[in-house]
XYZ file of C-alpha atoms in Angstrom:
527
model
C 5.350 18.817 -12.277
C 2.981 21.623 -13.184
C 1.553 23.358 -10.137
C -0.855 25.498 -11.843
C -3.051 22.564 -13.114
C -5.268 20.991 -10.646
C -6.328 16.767 -11.320
C -10.268 18.427 -10.889
C -13.145 18.612 -13.440
C -14.611 21.406 -13.444
C -17.490 23.053 -12.831
C -19.003 20.817 -10.268
C -22.826 21.211 -10.159
C -23.842 22.213 -6.004
C -27.153 20.449 -6.810
C -24.879 17.395 -7.039
C -23.423 17.351 -3.606
C -26.238 16.575 -2.113
C -27.165 13.678 -4.150
C -26.660 10.352 -1.837
C -23.424 7.833 -3.287
C -24.935 4.966 -5.210
C -23.784 1.347 -4.339
C -21.653 -0.578 -6.901
C -20.316 -4.412 -6.474
C -16.951 -2.163 -6.336
C -16.957 0.256 -3.638
C -13.983 2.576 -5.402
C -11.264 2.397 -7.831
C -8.436 2.950 -5.280
C -7.757 0.087 -3.068
C -7.323 -0.117 0.706
C -4.989 -1.448 2.773
C -5.508 -2.599 6.178
C -3.513 -3.593 8.535
C -5.013 -6.616 10.499
C -4.341 -6.976 14.808
C -6.365 -6.782 17.838
C -9.560 -5.064 16.771
C -9.488 -6.853 13.247
C -8.443 -10.619 13.643
C -11.721 -12.477 14.048
C -13.416 -14.042 11.072
C -16.380 -11.414 11.221
C -14.496 -8.098 11.477
C -12.457 -9.538 8.229
C -15.626 -10.597 6.551
C -16.634 -6.981 7.355
C -13.332 -5.339 6.070
C -13.283 -7.486 3.128
C -16.800 -6.163 2.152
C -16.327 -2.968 3.641
C -13.593 -2.793 0.438
C -9.601 -3.692 1.439
C -8.240 -5.799 -1.036
C -4.604 -5.992 0.645
C -4.603 -7.142 4.461
C -1.401 -5.769 5.626
C 0.946 -7.646 8.122
C 3.154 -5.692 10.657
C 6.065 -7.530 12.451
C 7.041 -4.833 14.062
C 4.945 -6.238 16.937
C 3.230 -9.836 17.350
C 5.161 -12.951 16.833
C 4.954 -15.146 13.891
C 2.340 -17.281 15.132
C -0.061 -14.558 16.420
C 0.243 -13.371 12.724
C -1.257 -17.242 11.204
C -3.413 -16.870 13.322
C -4.892 -13.589 11.993
C -4.204 -15.000 8.495
C -6.020 -18.175 8.554
C -9.158 -15.889 10.045
C -8.351 -14.043 6.538
C -8.321 -17.000 4.436
C -11.783 -18.123 6.105
C -13.681 -14.516 5.590
C -12.031 -14.688 1.731
C -14.366 -17.765 1.182
C -17.249 -16.866 2.905
C -17.731 -13.553 1.562
C -15.663 -14.798 -2.064
C -13.877 -11.752 -2.387
C -10.184 -11.669 -3.236
C -7.768 -10.229 -0.892
C -3.459 -10.581 -1.084
C -1.207 -10.483 1.887
C 1.527 -7.724 2.087
C 4.136 -8.396 4.843
C 5.677 -5.176 7.076
C 9.074 -5.750 7.860
C 10.455 -3.880 11.525
C 13.699 -2.763 9.559
C 15.941 -0.310 11.228
C 13.350 0.467 13.882
C 14.526 1.647 16.908
C 11.983 0.806 20.275
C 11.466 1.429 23.149
C 10.909 -1.921 25.444
C 8.279 -1.636 28.302
C 8.205 -5.350 29.657
C 6.247 -5.022 32.827
C 3.513 -2.804 30.432
C 3.189 -0.099 33.310
C 1.947 3.419 32.326
C 4.879 5.747 32.018
C 4.645 9.481 33.025
C 7.267 11.617 31.422
C 7.293 15.281 32.567
C 8.391 18.453 30.459
C 11.886 19.581 31.463
C 12.508 16.553 33.747
C 15.320 14.200 32.379
C 15.067 10.328 31.092
C 17.366 7.959 30.180
C 17.651 5.981 27.081
C 19.690 2.465 28.112
C 20.637 -0.461 25.152
C 20.271 -2.493 28.621
C 16.880 -4.190 28.105
C 17.186 -6.087 31.548
C 16.164 -2.841 32.930
C 13.033 -2.141 34.018
C 10.986 1.029 31.892
C 10.309 3.888 34.204
C 9.853 7.874 33.799
C 13.409 8.273 34.588
C 14.870 5.097 32.707
C 13.993 3.558 28.938
C 15.431 0.267 27.860
C 15.942 0.569 23.914
C 16.701 -2.288 21.347
C 19.958 -0.825 19.791
C 23.362 -0.831 21.070
C 24.837 1.919 18.994
C 22.398 5.224 19.796
C 24.932 6.816 21.890
C 27.541 6.638 18.809
C 24.864 7.940 16.423
C 23.117 11.320 18.052
C 24.830 13.864 20.087
C 23.953 16.277 22.494
C 21.224 19.265 21.099
C 19.628 16.760 18.758
C 15.819 15.688 18.914
C 14.632 12.280 19.062
C 10.381 11.458 18.817
C 9.546 8.955 21.039
C 6.153 7.464 19.631
C 3.291 5.291 20.192
C 1.454 6.481 17.315
C 0.587 2.889 15.819
C -1.029 1.456 19.334
C -3.261 4.235 19.877
C -3.635 6.929 16.655
C -2.885 9.368 18.711
C -0.120 12.287 18.298
C -1.047 12.904 22.135
C 1.211 9.761 22.495
C 4.647 11.553 20.853
C 6.514 12.720 22.900
C 10.316 15.302 22.188
C 13.050 14.200 23.645
C 16.419 16.758 23.596
C 20.205 14.973 23.750
C 22.063 16.738 26.635
C 24.169 14.511 27.320
C 26.157 10.756 26.798
C 27.127 8.413 29.435
C 29.030 5.896 27.596
C 26.237 3.812 25.964
C 23.436 5.716 27.646
C 21.598 9.150 26.077
C 20.595 11.226 28.200
C 17.716 13.503 27.707
C 15.453 16.683 28.842
C 12.048 16.279 28.327
C 9.893 18.739 26.324
C 6.262 17.988 26.102
C 4.179 16.141 29.030
C 2.947 12.945 27.642
C 1.590 9.522 29.231
C 3.216 6.251 27.620
C 0.932 2.906 27.895
C 1.764 -0.354 26.038
C 4.766 -2.673 25.539
C 6.316 -0.474 22.975
C 7.376 2.916 21.327
C 9.063 3.755 18.225
C 11.965 6.145 18.538
C 12.499 8.365 15.423
C 15.590 10.147 14.724
C 15.131 13.475 12.490
C 18.366 14.001 9.609
C 19.934 11.044 11.621
C 21.612 7.970 10.188
C 21.320 5.013 12.135
C 24.112 2.456 10.752
C 21.734 -0.818 11.020
C 20.941 -3.204 7.738
C 16.997 -2.403 6.040
C 16.655 -5.494 5.795
C 17.266 -7.375 9.385
C 18.437 -10.788 10.715
C 15.013 -10.975 11.975
C 13.277 -9.602 9.047
C 15.113 -12.134 7.230
C 14.060 -14.721 9.226
C 10.199 -14.062 9.421
C 10.120 -13.938 5.619
C 11.852 -17.239 5.207
C 9.515 -19.169 7.153
C 6.417 -16.794 7.532
C 6.560 -15.556 4.457
C 7.522 -18.697 2.589
C 4.566 -20.509 4.422
C 2.058 -17.801 3.068
C 3.633 -17.352 -0.166
C 2.923 -13.500 0.432
C 1.889 -11.026 -2.294
C 4.063 -8.106 -1.276
C 6.752 -6.894 0.994
C 7.202 -3.772 2.272
C 10.246 -2.545 2.885
C 10.701 -0.295 6.332
C 13.019 2.782 5.873
C 13.826 1.878 2.504
C 17.381 4.620 2.123
C 19.046 3.221 -1.263
C 18.129 1.246 -4.263
C 20.806 -1.197 -3.383
C 18.579 -1.720 -0.256
C 15.739 -2.959 -2.851
C 18.100 -5.086 -4.572
C 19.325 -6.754 -1.685
C 15.813 -7.422 -0.895
C 15.354 -9.119 -4.212
C 18.332 -10.998 -4.187
C 17.158 -12.333 -0.719
C 13.277 -13.072 -2.167
C 15.208 -15.021 -5.093
C 16.133 -17.806 -3.589
C 12.890 -18.604 -1.643
C 11.093 -20.675 -4.511
C 7.875 -19.101 -5.370
C 8.654 -15.538 -3.681
C 10.633 -14.472 -6.507
C 7.446 -13.494 -7.428
C 6.756 -11.271 -4.586
C 6.417 -7.421 -5.307
C 8.681 -5.123 -3.239
C 7.344 -1.936 -2.215
C 9.601 0.880 -0.893
C 8.376 2.167 2.291
C 9.851 5.817 2.291
C 9.751 7.012 6.012
C 13.075 9.681 6.026
C 15.462 12.224 4.103
C 17.377 9.293 3.630
C 15.223 8.003 1.264
C 13.440 11.022 -0.285
C 16.866 11.917 -1.279
C 17.486 8.828 -3.273
C 13.846 8.185 -4.443
C 14.023 8.105 -8.252
C 17.051 5.697 -7.639
C 14.579 3.726 -5.456
C 11.345 4.006 -7.772
C 13.243 2.483 -10.556
C 14.190 -0.722 -8.429
C 10.808 -1.017 -6.778
C 7.269 -2.114 -8.105
C 5.464 0.521 -5.926
C 6.260 3.048 -2.802
C 4.280 3.975 0.347
C 4.253 7.513 0.882
C 4.822 6.637 5.094
C 3.658 10.086 5.800
C 4.206 9.615 9.964
C 7.743 8.937 9.638
C 8.260 11.232 7.035
C 6.085 14.193 9.065
C 8.914 14.129 11.460
C 11.734 14.290 8.907
C 10.191 17.167 7.033
C 8.483 20.570 8.129
C 5.438 20.177 8.287
C 4.647 22.604 5.279
C 7.103 20.562 3.083
C 5.192 16.753 3.956
C 2.351 17.553 1.230
C 4.906 18.943 -1.598
C 6.924 15.531 -1.155
C 3.379 13.348 -1.255
C 2.578 15.227 -4.940
C 6.017 14.711 -6.381
C 6.820 11.128 -5.421
C 2.689 9.979 -6.379
C 3.123 11.582 -9.545
C 6.733 10.093 -10.207
C 5.050 6.399 -8.891
C 2.083 7.730 -11.621
C 4.132 8.503 -14.708
C 6.004 5.141 -14.323
C 2.903 2.853 -14.228
C 4.106 2.017 -10.549
C 1.445 1.786 -7.660
C 1.609 4.974 -4.907
C 0.451 4.330 -1.633
C -0.449 6.645 0.912
C -0.449 6.181 4.866
C -1.377 8.215 7.819
C -4.924 9.798 6.835
C -7.964 9.543 9.098
C -5.781 8.997 12.737
C -8.878 10.282 14.537
C -11.116 7.058 13.366
C -8.982 5.128 15.708
C -11.590 6.039 18.338
C -13.931 7.868 16.281
C -17.011 7.162 13.712
C -16.157 9.898 11.655
C -13.164 11.732 10.274
C -12.359 15.245 10.561
C -13.356 17.711 7.855
C -9.801 17.855 7.454
C -8.871 14.415 7.224
C -12.076 13.832 4.783
C -10.269 16.789 2.412
C -7.144 14.885 3.182
C -8.349 11.508 1.394
C -10.220 12.779 -1.416
C -6.850 14.942 -2.184
C -4.428 11.627 -2.210
C -6.488 10.487 -4.914
C -6.530 13.459 -6.738
C -2.741 13.746 -6.581
C -3.457 9.754 -8.547
C -2.670 7.542 -5.730
C -3.407 4.068 -6.083
C -4.646 3.294 -2.575
C -4.903 4.405 0.957
C -3.122 2.292 3.783
C -4.476 2.145 7.002
C -2.566 1.629 10.360
C -4.095 2.133 13.496
C -7.102 2.736 12.481
C -7.601 -0.779 11.591
C -5.319 -2.472 13.543
C -6.136 -0.959 17.086
C -9.037 1.173 15.963
C -12.907 0.711 17.027
C -14.393 1.366 14.370
C -11.975 -0.846 11.368
C -14.971 -1.619 9.096
C -16.555 1.901 9.311
C -13.508 3.263 8.823
C -12.197 1.062 5.663
C -16.304 2.540 4.514
C -15.828 5.310 4.871
C -12.872 6.426 3.313
C -14.054 4.568 0.247
C -16.824 6.299 -0.165
C -14.797 9.637 -0.291
C -11.861 7.638 -2.755
C -14.799 7.304 -4.667
C -16.551 10.662 -4.696
C -12.600 12.315 -5.457
C -12.717 9.730 -8.664
C -15.958 11.312 -10.420
C -14.069 14.756 -10.464
C -10.369 13.700 -11.193
C -9.559 15.264 -14.561
C -8.764 12.146 -16.533
C -8.706 14.201 -20.356
C -5.648 16.541 -18.370
C -4.264 13.620 -16.308
C -3.905 10.989 -19.904
C -2.520 13.947 -21.906
C 0.296 14.191 -19.203
C 1.118 10.517 -19.040
C 0.927 10.396 -23.100
C 3.504 13.553 -23.206
C 5.497 12.196 -20.565
C 6.081 8.556 -22.092
C 6.750 10.600 -25.300
C 7.362 8.936 -28.828
C 8.068 6.335 -30.247
C 5.920 4.097 -27.565
C 6.737 0.830 -26.461
C 4.195 -1.584 -28.379
C 2.107 -2.622 -25.103
C 2.398 1.029 -24.026
C 1.182 2.154 -27.436
C -2.173 -0.459 -26.988
C -2.630 0.140 -23.229
C -3.181 4.140 -24.353
C -5.113 3.270 -27.338
C -7.514 0.798 -25.198
C -8.129 3.868 -22.350
C -8.734 6.289 -25.519
C -11.276 4.110 -27.631
C -13.121 3.106 -24.189
C -13.766 6.971 -23.147
C -14.634 7.651 -26.445
C -17.622 5.263 -26.838
C -18.477 5.475 -22.822
C -17.451 1.698 -22.447
C -19.042 0.836 -19.166
C -15.369 -1.588 -18.870
C -12.497 -2.779 -20.019
C -11.317 -6.149 -20.442
C -8.079 -7.125 -20.757
C -6.440 -10.494 -21.327
C -3.071 -10.765 -19.328
C -0.528 -13.813 -18.363
C 1.953 -11.296 -16.413
C -0.342 -8.222 -15.600
C 1.802 -5.936 -17.585
C -0.666 -5.242 -19.676
C -3.439 -4.971 -17.328
C -0.810 -2.532 -15.116
C -0.315 -0.565 -17.989
C -4.124 0.026 -19.359
C -4.580 1.360 -15.463
C -1.681 3.307 -15.886
C -3.976 6.147 -18.348
C -6.291 6.086 -15.327
C -9.836 4.828 -16.981
C -12.759 6.318 -15.563
C -14.018 2.543 -16.237
C -13.147 -0.804 -14.186
C -10.489 -3.032 -15.902
C -11.469 -6.303 -15.786
C -7.996 -8.176 -15.887
C -8.469 -11.862 -17.168
C -5.253 -13.416 -16.075
C -4.421 -17.114 -18.132
C -2.671 -19.159 -16.135
C 0.377 -20.257 -17.612
C 1.966 -23.915 -16.787
C 4.930 -23.783 -15.763
C 7.669 -26.490 -13.709
C 10.727 -26.752 -11.295
C 11.753 -30.011 -12.551
C 10.154 -31.780 -9.784
C 6.536 -30.756 -10.610
C 4.077 -29.012 -13.096
C 2.040 -26.017 -11.652
C -0.123 -23.313 -13.002
C 1.052 -19.135 -12.643
C -1.781 -16.977 -12.153
C -2.759 -16.198 -8.215
C -0.143 -14.033 -7.499
C -0.460 -11.927 -10.867
C -3.939 -11.961 -10.222
C -3.925 -11.089 -6.375
C -0.927 -8.329 -7.352
C -3.396 -6.271 -9.495
C -5.287 -5.674 -6.088
C -2.930 -2.594 -4.695
C -3.673 -0.914 -8.106
C -6.118 1.590 -8.516
C -9.538 0.768 -11.075
C -8.090 -2.906 -11.656
C -9.712 -5.882 -10.591
C -9.048 -8.998 -10.998
C -10.209 -12.769 -11.873
C -8.216 -15.950 -12.967
C -9.659 -17.491 -16.381
C -9.742 -21.369 -16.532
C -6.526 -23.617 -16.247
C -7.663 -24.934 -19.273
C -7.221 -22.044 -21.625
C -3.778 -21.766 -22.363
C -2.308 -18.214 -22.599
C -1.642 -18.797 -26.462
C -4.913 -19.567 -26.590
C -6.838 -19.704 -30.197
C -9.985 -17.281 -30.517
C -12.660 -19.980 -29.668
C -11.277 -19.959 -26.513
C -10.372 -16.825 -25.962
C -14.116 -16.023 -26.934
C -15.040 -18.261 -24.235
C -13.187 -16.275 -21.502
C -14.485 -13.713 -22.423
C -17.752 -15.014 -21.793
C -16.707 -15.773 -18.339
C -15.575 -12.769 -18.156
C -19.176 -10.531 -19.113
C -20.821 -13.166 -17.305
C -19.076 -11.777 -14.269
C -19.304 -8.534 -15.086
C -23.116 -8.980 -15.648
C -23.485 -10.861 -12.297
C -21.960 -8.076 -10.280
C -23.596 -5.591 -12.306
C -20.903 -3.407 -13.801
C -21.923 -4.857 -17.156
C -25.502 -4.136 -18.524
C -27.844 -4.749 -22.078
C -26.608 -2.453 -24.859
C -23.081 -1.632 -22.635
C -19.619 -0.927 -24.855
C -17.048 -3.194 -23.489
C -13.721 -2.792 -24.786
C -11.279 -5.810 -25.236
C -7.777 -5.741 -25.143
C -6.216 -9.172 -26.072
C -3.464 -10.754 -28.105
C -4.349 -12.917 -30.750
C -0.979 -14.835 -32.206
C 1.589 -12.566 -32.223
C -1.031 -9.880 -32.576
C -2.333 -7.273 -30.140
C -5.729 -6.440 -30.747
C -8.094 -3.285 -28.806
C -11.967 -4.212 -30.309
C -15.270 -2.210 -28.960
C -18.141 -4.714 -28.538
C -21.337 -3.822 -27.813
C -24.043 -6.084 -25.792
C -27.409 -7.146 -26.652
C -30.340 -8.335 -24.334
């Protein structure tokens, strides 16, 4: 990756900075993943989140039970119906996450230079001197001098609730630590992070498998966020497990990179995964602070070139309790978009934050402004060069569609697809205009019943930058005639006009399959 080129259009007119942002049907090309929880689980708030730009709802199973999340999901379905906004569902696994269990939920005050014991005995109550944890093998994993971070970020959104512990002694299964900074912890769960230390726990735990095979199957989850992905084998194991769960064989797996081990095996993980989540919160504890941005840029670049979605986390922590982000946070969001991120993932900001709707809205506005100055020309050339020659048939069609759309200043690209692959390839080249992905359903059977595909493929577009799906009428088969294609095209154009992205006399680029041939055509609309 060349560090000498900025993905930024120059020059920027100073006067344009003062121009108000224009509202549009699509708040931004970049997608927003919102974590639903205590402050964002009513129908009204979820509807507000959808209108503000949330396109993927994340359910974090590191806390809360299946019944709680099911109630939230039922409210999501009602909000989707009320707003007519599509929304995908992401299940985030707990994985090998170490937690302190505070059953009484009493306030715990930790003082610098005092000692505290981490014990696997969960029958004991948490206090300033003793912290029960959910892992029996901690004493075998650490040694004197190792540093353990104890964080409550997810529940507060504040780094002020992170405490640093240094291992001073090992007493059987207990670990004695010296507290390195003052902190006050409130709530029932806190996460332990062991920097540069491998924990001998499976990435996909038995508890995760139980949740996926029950809650996941019941709700046909679109995405599985695999926490603490460390090796490509983690992805293969998860995919093999999903393949035995009926429709979940279509579920896309996103590798959540949270530590040095995942970073070290990034390339092989990327080859197996459907997308990557750059979990900067945990990585920020494993990596020196000055190295975090380097990994973000390298990881996003590799995802871009592979045509796989890159999701960036931990961007506007301060909005958990405030209506505005800090200047540094606003700039950070914009830089993630200029790096090439497909989506921004909001955690505590929407889970327990006081302003979930406003947070999504502001992040969307920042993304939209950054997209305006994204240097698409440079990005396109880099991508074409990376792909090399000879291109595959589909890659050639996708890049040609984007090049044509930019040359004729098309307002939208319409792509007919059944698997979603063609539309994702077009989005890979980052066109400056929206890509309307018209998913043509296919008829399938499991020997017992017939059904149509398409819903999964449409929702899975909702995490890809610039891609906006619509599901075609099932009566129009994938191997359609020219007449039915024209009929579906008219529906797509009408949808574009109704949403305000297509106007009279606009040019539209259409990418479709006619028989065995793939065709890119340019049409100019009349009054």
